[in-house]
Amino acid sequence: PGFAPPPSSTGIGPSSYPPTTGAPRPPTMPGPPLPGQMVAGPPTSQPNHVSSPPPPSATSGPHPGPPMSGLHGPPPPTHPPQPGYQMQQNGSYGQVRGPQPNYGGAYPGTPNYGSQPGQPPPPKRLDPDSIPSPIQVIEDDRSNRGSEPFVTGVRGQVPPLVTTNFLVKDQGNASPRYIRCTSYNIPCTSDMAKQSQVPLAAVIKPLATLPPEETLPYLVDHGESGPVRCNRCKAYMCPFMQFIEGGRRFQCCFCSCVTEVPPHYFQHLDHTGKRVDFYDRPELSMGSYEFLATVDYCKNNKFPSPPAFIFMIDVSYNAVKSGLVRLICEELKSLLDYLPREGNMEESAIRVGFVTYNKVLHFYNVKSSLAQPQMMVVSDVADMFVPLLDGFLVNVNESRTVIASLLDQIPEMFADTRETETVFAPVIQAGLEALKAAECAGKLFIFHTSLPIAEAPGKLKNRDDKKLINTDKEKTLFQPQTNFYNNLAKDCVAQGCCVDLFLFPNQYLDVATLGVVTYQTGGSIYKYAYFQLEIDQDRFLNDLRRDVQKEVGFDAVMRVRTSTGIRATDFFGAFYMSNTTDVEMAGLDCDKTITVEFKHDDKLSEDSGALLQCALLYTSCAGQRRLRIHNLSLNCCTQLADLYRNCETDTLINYLAKYAYRGVLGSPVKTVRDALINQCAQILACYRKNCASPSSAGQLILPECMKLLPVYLNCVLKSDVLQPGLEVTTDDRAYIRQLVTSMDVAETNVFFYPRLLPLTKADVDSDSLPAAIRNSEERLSKGDMYLLENGLNIFVWVGVNVQQGLIQNLFGVSSFSQISNASNTLPVLENPFSKKVRSIVDMLQVQRSRYMKLIIVKQEDKLEMLFKHFLVEDKSLSGGASYVDFLCHMHKEIRQLLS
């Protein structure tokens, strides 16, 4: 039986498919489709596409009882439609099962996915090509929106996807590189918001790096009077403020209060009511800009000193023996020349200090007047103090020879150590005390190898217990084992002491507890399990270099103001909060995001829309106090269809993952997963009930901009935090939980749905990447090689039948069996294929905030299990559903809600 062509009214193919249908019914006339929404259901002109029950023998799966049917083309004449079949679900979701139940084939073919006309449907399985494809959606957005710049002058515009390369022109709203929202058209009332269950959230990255062709935010200096602000709500001057009375006063766009314009800021208005200096002032014409802060915005009302970096190196037996101590010292000799500095400065204003430790702490005096560095030991770790003030924090250029001498001596001094135990909390306390004494903010770089079991404050015990998985006590594995570190974190934030942690564990280290201070001070954790010099040094050194050099603000406080009707109620990310409004971060770097959820506290109006203003107060790396302001205006709607037409699924998934990853601290993992499924079923059921044209209940209908919600949600549900495989350690789960909480939308996108590229299809003569393919084993061919990346790892998978010439060109060996999977680099070979693949790897590395570990996987090798874990459309070994099965499960949940 041939397939009918798609009805002409569809845009890019209906986001609908019939997994299981009930009694056949005559096709209903669909109502007029919403723009951007697909007409679902069989096209009315082809009644032969009515579903009909298959012969009973075709039913497999655990249900005796009535058969299920899919969409089968014309019904076989021997089985006339029999009315009265009950709707049915196969019941085998998520369990080990026999043959696939008899899902129908594709729905009427579409240009993008679906069977080509003329092919019979594949038997007994929903065709994966007929369900929404992430690759297709990404490709479509690239071709539709990649060529034009995104101009931010219009309220409530949905930006291109994070996977699309586009240029941003700031004309009054903050760039999507700084702020992305789950929806750009928000419901006018809280009832409507509750009905849809779509969370209203913004993912904010206040110090995001911009591409070179975009302009950095302008720095505005209003002198001693400081920025102009609303008298009542203290919002900062922005493009949405309304000037009145000839420009003498302005009405606040957030709270409507009227404020006098200070005389020095007065300017006449033109005939449209705009100030005539509108285009000369970034704060009146741009979505993002900075103000120079006055002394009133500084701690203790005095301008800050430049920050300091303190390097604190574990010199216990493991750290020395693995070669780590020597590696760090060698690298620091050159890296210290690359400390962050203000744009035009000759050298960095940041001062540096050095500490080594095992069970005791060693401080070093590297004062420039000394011939040799001096070491001072503090063995009373219960009462930590810094034994020297002068000469501990120094300017790199002034003390260059003393520092070089110290870094040469450290590996020699501890070369024969037998000390295996370490302390941890006293190390942070020492760094904190040093910054207090120097009266500055700063960052501690701590290089640490083992569980701190030595007698000291913050001492930990090994409490790892795999038996707790899937019990009510599982949440304790994610919680710190003592409150000591929470209190320490609070002291660090008060001083502006940010902690970055580089971990090199050979066994359980308790990331959930050691990470508390890092997490609450806005720092970063890097983890290199079973660190081996020759395999891991590139990754570690690349991470360290980037971490030391990247832009960072210190002593930061962020507040998000909103216009009347909504307010910020919940926050996710690496920070500390002592009240309900201020997000405090000892350090905030260019990679960190803060996710903010909003709730209604009043009605909104379609006319005025909704506004948010994110204000970040911070100290720059040169010690300058600044305010960075980001403004965004959103539309408001009274029709649910307008909400569903302006959502951003990638941002929604980013928020849902963070919400779920926080949930595991207080609830059993199963409860968290069920709540996620339920919320998404409600979002989709509300759309189905209120926005979709009528069609049979056997159709799953998804909003056009949310058609990837099921596949992406399934990836979150199957992730190591919510459904760990056997080989995943407790530390891995705690590490990933903290990592994801600060990720931006582009990072969560590739983390949950990795990018899979066919290398053998790469065009060696062009700079472009080969077209990505879907994450499923059935898409791989034995004769090809593929690259998979998720932001933390890069896998190169080699099929057993790859041509010998390609193996020679990429690996420099003559056969498949000679490829070593112990290697983690591709050899540098002078041929086009080798150059192309290495340039792809380099290109991907540059795009990510961490250096990814390269893993070579041979088909049918033991490492292939690890690789398959990332083929997220397939069933996972830990019990996660395949995309096809999960879609059926979601459909069942939606139908239960609708009935």
GROMACS .gro file of C-alpha atoms in nm, residues 500-771:
model
  272
  500ASP     CA    1   3.804   2.619   4.271
  501LEU     CA    2   3.869   2.254   4.331
  502PHE     CA    3   4.077   2.015   4.118
  503LEU     CA    4   4.022   1.659   4.239
  504PHE     CA    5   4.239   1.355   4.155
  505PRO     CA    6   4.071   1.063   4.334
  506ASN     CA    7   4.172   0.698   4.319
  507GLN     CA    8   3.874   0.601   4.532
  508TYR     CA    9   3.573   0.756   4.710
  509LEU     CA   10   3.646   1.117   4.805
  510ASP     CA   11   3.298   1.247   4.897
  511VAL     CA   12   3.245   1.513   4.630
  512ALA     CA   13   2.903   1.585   4.784
  513THR     CA   14   3.078   1.719   5.098
  514LEU     CA   15   3.408   1.853   4.960
  515GLY     CA   16   3.214   2.040   4.691
  516VAL     CA   17   2.995   2.237   4.932
  517VAL     CA   18   3.231   2.533   4.968
  518THR     CA   19   3.310   2.542   4.597
  519TYR     CA   20   2.943   2.526   4.511
  520GLN     CA   21   2.831   2.797   4.753
  521THR     CA   22   3.113   3.037   4.667
  522GLY     CA   23   3.046   3.024   4.291
  523GLY     CA   24   3.356   2.816   4.217
  524SER     CA   25   3.419   2.523   3.981
  525ILE     CA   26   3.502   2.157   4.045
  526TYR     CA   27   3.718   1.955   3.807
  527LYS     CA   28   3.756   1.582   3.859
  528TYR     CA   29   4.020   1.346   3.711
  529ALA     CA   30   3.951   0.998   3.849
  530TYR     CA   31   4.248   0.757   3.847
  531PHE     CA   32   4.471   1.037   3.720
  532GLN     CA   33   4.753   0.911   3.497
  533LEU     CA   34   5.008   1.160   3.380
  534GLU     CA   35   5.043   1.051   3.017
  535ILE     CA   36   4.668   1.009   2.963
  536ASP     CA   37   4.519   1.296   3.162
  537GLN     CA   38   4.779   1.573   3.169
  538ASP     CA   39   4.654   1.749   2.854
  539ARG     CA   40   4.300   1.764   2.982
  540PHE     CA   41   4.403   1.882   3.328
  541LEU     CA   42   4.646   2.148   3.199
  542ASN     CA   43   4.394   2.281   2.948
  543ASP     CA   44   4.130   2.307   3.221
  544LEU     CA   45   4.375   2.475   3.459
  545ARG     CA   46   4.489   2.729   3.199
  546ARG     CA   47   4.136   2.823   3.110
  547ASP     CA   48   4.030   2.837   3.474
  548VAL     CA   49   4.313   3.071   3.569
  549GLN     CA   50   4.271   3.297   3.267
  550LYS     CA   51   3.896   3.332   3.236
  551GLU     CA   52   3.702   3.645   3.318
  552VAL     CA   53   3.572   3.643   3.674
  553GLY     CA   54   3.395   3.892   3.899
  554PHE     CA   55   3.452   3.886   4.275
  555ASP     CA   56   3.237   3.966   4.577
  556ALA     CA   57   2.934   3.956   4.351
  557VAL     CA   58   2.569   4.016   4.440
  558MET     CA   59   2.293   3.968   4.186
  559ARG     CA   60   1.934   4.083   4.213
  560VAL     CA   61   1.653   4.027   3.963
  561ARG     CA   62   1.375   4.285   3.953
  562THR     CA   63   1.047   4.233   3.766
  563SER     CA   64   0.757   4.452   3.665
  564THR     CA   65   0.439   4.433   3.872
  565GLY     CA   66   0.258   4.101   3.833
  566ILE     CA   67   0.544   3.853   3.858
  567ARG     CA   68   0.838   3.812   4.092
  568ALA     CA   69   1.145   3.594   4.124
  569THR     CA   70   1.067   3.313   4.368
  570ASP     CA   71   1.333   3.048   4.321
  571PHE     CA   72   1.702   3.032   4.224
  572PHE     CA   73   1.931   2.753   4.099
  573GLY     CA   74   2.309   2.762   4.059
  574ALA     CA   75   2.641   2.789   4.242
  575PHE     CA   76   2.587   3.068   4.496
  576TYR     CA   77   2.485   3.148   4.853
  577MET     CA   78   2.164   3.322   4.968
  578SER     CA   79   2.123   3.482   5.308
  579ASN     CA   80   1.785   3.638   5.222
  580THR     CA   81   1.515   3.577   4.961
  581THR     CA   82   1.631   3.830   4.699
  582ASP     CA   83   2.010   3.854   4.687
  583VAL     CA   84   2.216   3.591   4.508
  584GLU     CA   85   2.566   3.617   4.660
  585MET     CA   86   2.876   3.476   4.493
  586ALA     CA   87   3.233   3.509   4.618
  587GLY     CA   88   3.324   3.463   4.251
  588LEU     CA   89   3.123   3.451   3.930
  589ASP     CA   90   3.295   3.353   3.606
  590CYS     CA   91   3.196   3.380   3.240
  591ASP     CA   92   3.072   3.017   3.227
  592LYS     CA   93   2.833   3.021   3.523
  593THR     CA   94   2.459   3.062   3.496
  594ILE     CA   95   2.196   3.142   3.755
  595THR     CA   96   1.849   3.010   3.681
  596VAL     CA   97   1.556   3.210   3.817
  597GLU     CA   98   1.195   3.099   3.838
  598PHE     CA   99   0.912   3.353   3.838
  599LYS     CA  100   0.561   3.325   3.981
  600HIS     CA  101   0.259   3.552   3.946
  601ASP     CA  102   0.165   3.775   4.238
  602ASP     CA  103  -0.091   3.974   4.035
  603LYS     CA  104  -0.243   3.997   3.688
  604LEU     CA  105  -0.033   4.101   3.388
  605SER     CA  106  -0.165   4.289   3.086
  606GLU     CA  107  -0.113   4.210   2.719
  607ASP     CA  108  -0.046   4.580   2.652
  608SER     CA  109   0.238   4.640   2.893
  609GLY     CA  110   0.396   4.293   2.883
  610ALA     CA  111   0.644   4.189   3.151
  611LEU     CA  112   0.996   4.314   3.222
  612LEU     CA  113   1.296   4.174   3.401
  613GLN     CA  114   1.615   4.348   3.502
  614CYS     CA  115   1.913   4.154   3.629
  615ALA     CA  116   2.166   4.370   3.815
  616LEU     CA  117   2.505   4.224   3.908
  617LEU     CA  118   2.735   4.415   4.142
  618TYR     CA  119   3.093   4.282   4.130
  619THR     CA  120   3.463   4.364   4.157
  620SER     CA  121   3.660   4.329   3.833
  621CYS     CA  122   3.999   4.155   3.818
  622ALA     CA  123   4.167   4.497   3.850
  623GLY     CA  124   3.971   4.581   4.164
  624GLN     CA  125   3.713   4.809   3.997
  625ARG     CA  126   3.361   4.796   4.144
  626ARG     CA  127   3.102   4.769   3.868
  627LEU     CA  128   2.734   4.707   3.802
  628ARG     CA  129   2.634   4.499   3.503
  629ILE     CA  130   2.271   4.539   3.396
  630HIS     CA  131   2.069   4.311   3.166
  631ASN     CA  132   1.710   4.401   3.066
  632LEU     CA  133   1.454   4.185   2.889
  633SER     CA  134   1.092   4.249   2.788
  634LEU     CA  135   0.844   3.967   2.735
  635ASN     CA  136   0.494   3.949   2.589
  636CYS     CA  137   0.191   3.845   2.793
  637CYS     CA  138  -0.106   3.649   2.667
  638THR     CA  139  -0.465   3.560   2.751
  639GLN     CA  140  -0.470   3.265   2.509
  640LEU     CA  141  -0.281   2.944   2.593
  641ALA     CA  142  -0.201   2.899   2.224
  642ASP     CA  143   0.022   3.209   2.239
  643LEU     CA  144   0.217   3.064   2.532
  644TYR     CA  145   0.274   2.732   2.352
  645ARG     CA  146   0.381   2.912   2.035
  646ASN     CA  147   0.661   3.102   2.210
  647CYS     CA  148   0.833   2.843   2.429
  648GLU     CA  149   1.198   2.742   2.414
  649THR     CA  150   1.232   2.368   2.480
  650ASP     CA  151   1.609   2.372   2.535
  651THR     CA  152   1.568   2.629   2.814
  652LEU     CA  153   1.273   2.437   2.957
  653ILE     CA  154   1.486   2.120   2.978
  654ASN     CA  155   1.770   2.318   3.139
  655TYR     CA  156   1.529   2.435   3.409
  656LEU     CA  157   1.361   2.094   3.457
  657ALA     CA  158   1.698   1.918   3.493
  658LYS     CA  159   1.811   2.168   3.757
  659TYR     CA  160   1.480   2.140   3.940
  660ALA     CA  161   1.503   1.761   3.941
  661TYR     CA  162   1.872   1.759   4.040
  662ARG     CA  163   1.789   1.972   4.340
  663GLY     CA  164   1.493   1.747   4.418
  664VAL     CA  165   1.715   1.443   4.482
  665LEU     CA  166   1.856   1.616   4.792
  666GLY     CA  167   1.521   1.577   4.966
  667SER     CA  168   1.317   1.308   4.789
  668PRO     CA  169   1.366   0.953   4.663
  669VAL     CA  170   1.491   0.952   4.304
  670LYS     CA  171   1.181   0.767   4.183
  671THR     CA  172   0.955   1.039   4.324
  672VAL     CA  173   1.159   1.303   4.140
  673ARG     CA  174   1.137   1.112   3.811
  674ASP     CA  175   0.763   1.055   3.841
  675ALA     CA  176   0.707   1.424   3.916
  676LEU     CA  177   0.902   1.521   3.601
  677ILE     CA  178   0.701   1.284   3.381
  678ASN     CA  179   0.378   1.408   3.536
  679GLN     CA  180   0.459   1.775   3.486
  680CYS     CA  181   0.548   1.723   3.120
  681ALA     CA  182   0.236   1.514   3.063
  682GLN     CA  183   0.032   1.802   3.208
  683ILE     CA  184   0.207   2.058   2.985
  684LEU     CA  185   0.128   1.848   2.675
  685ALA     CA  186  -0.223   1.750   2.786
  686CYS     CA  187  -0.315   2.115   2.841
  687TYR     CA  188  -0.199   2.192   2.487
  688ARG     CA  189  -0.393   1.899   2.347
  689LYS     CA  190  -0.709   1.999   2.530
  690ASN     CA  191  -0.700   2.374   2.469
  691CYS     CA  192  -0.499   2.441   2.154
  692ALA     CA  193  -0.490   2.148   1.915
  693SER     CA  194  -0.750   2.090   1.645
  694PRO     CA  195  -0.980   1.800   1.731
  695SER     CA  196  -0.859   1.455   1.625
  696SER     CA  197  -0.873   1.099   1.745
  697ALA     CA  198  -0.738   1.018   2.090
  698GLY     CA  199  -0.504   0.772   1.921
  699GLN     CA  200  -0.302   1.067   1.795
  700LEU     CA  201  -0.026   1.213   2.007
  701ILE     CA  202  -0.019   1.583   1.923
  702LEU     CA  203   0.275   1.796   2.031
  703PRO     CA  204   0.312   2.174   2.006
  704GLU     CA  205   0.549   2.262   1.723
  705CYS     CA  206   0.809   2.427   1.948
  706MET     CA  207   0.782   2.151   2.210
  707LYS     CA  208   0.792   1.848   1.988
  708LEU     CA  209   1.133   1.752   2.130
  709LEU     CA  210   1.016   1.774   2.492
  710PRO     CA  211   0.960   1.394   2.521
  711VAL     CA  212   1.295   1.289   2.371
  712TYR     CA  213   1.492   1.544   2.577
  713LEU     CA  214   1.298   1.473   2.896
  714ASN     CA  215   1.371   1.103   2.856
  715CYS     CA  216   1.743   1.190   2.839
  716VAL     CA  217   1.717   1.375   3.171
  717LEU     CA  218   1.532   1.082   3.329
  718LYS     CA  219   1.800   0.838   3.209
  719SER     CA  220   2.092   1.054   3.324
  720ASP     CA  221   2.336   0.922   3.584
  721VAL     CA  222   2.191   1.135   3.862
  722LEU     CA  223   1.835   1.006   3.820
  723GLN     CA  224   1.905   0.652   3.691
  724PRO     CA  225   2.262   0.542   3.749
  725GLY     CA  226   2.424   0.253   3.567
  726LEU     CA  227   2.621  -0.001   3.770
  727GLU     CA  228   2.961   0.148   3.688
  728VAL     CA  229   2.864   0.504   3.793
  729THR     CA  230   3.015   0.600   4.128
  730THR     CA  231   2.850   0.805   4.401
  731ASP     CA  232   3.114   1.074   4.344
  732ASP     CA  233   3.033   1.083   3.971
  733ARG     CA  234   2.668   1.147   4.051
  734ALA     CA  235   2.743   1.423   4.302
  735TYR     CA  236   2.990   1.580   4.056
  736ILE     CA  237   2.743   1.580   3.766
  737ARG     CA  238   2.464   1.708   3.991
  738GLN     CA  239   2.674   2.013   4.080
  739LEU     CA  240   2.802   2.060   3.726
  740VAL     CA  241   2.459   2.066   3.562
  741THR     CA  242   2.325   2.314   3.816
  742SER     CA  243   2.549   2.589   3.671
  743MET     CA  244   2.528   2.490   3.303
  744ASP     CA  245   2.397   2.720   3.035
  745VAL     CA  246   2.139   2.609   2.780
  746ALA     CA  247   2.392   2.511   2.511
  747GLU     CA  248   2.577   2.292   2.763
  748THR     CA  249   2.269   2.106   2.890
  749ASN     CA  250   2.154   2.060   2.530
  750VAL     CA  251   2.463   1.864   2.426
  751PHE     CA  252   2.507   1.701   2.768
  752PHE     CA  253   2.164   1.534   2.762
  753TYR     CA  254   2.143   1.474   2.386
  754PRO     CA  255   2.503   1.428   2.266
  755ARG     CA  256   2.620   1.528   1.919
  756LEU     CA  257   2.696   1.229   1.695
  757LEU     CA  258   2.894   1.294   1.375
  758PRO     CA  259   2.979   1.043   1.098
  759LEU     CA  260   3.353   1.100   1.042
  760THR     CA  261   3.375   0.896   0.723
  761LYS     CA  262   3.124   1.142   0.569
  762ALA     CA  263   3.337   1.446   0.656
  763ASP     CA  264   3.434   1.663   0.360
  764VAL     CA  265   3.812   1.696   0.393
  765ASP     CA  266   3.815   2.007   0.171
  766SER     CA  267   3.569   2.216   0.370
  767ASP     CA  268   3.571   2.371   0.718
  768SER     CA  269   3.223   2.250   0.798
  769LEU     CA  270   3.123   1.963   1.026
  770PRO     CA  271   2.955   1.658   0.875
  771ALA     CA  272   2.577   1.652   0.932
   0.00000   0.00000   0.00000
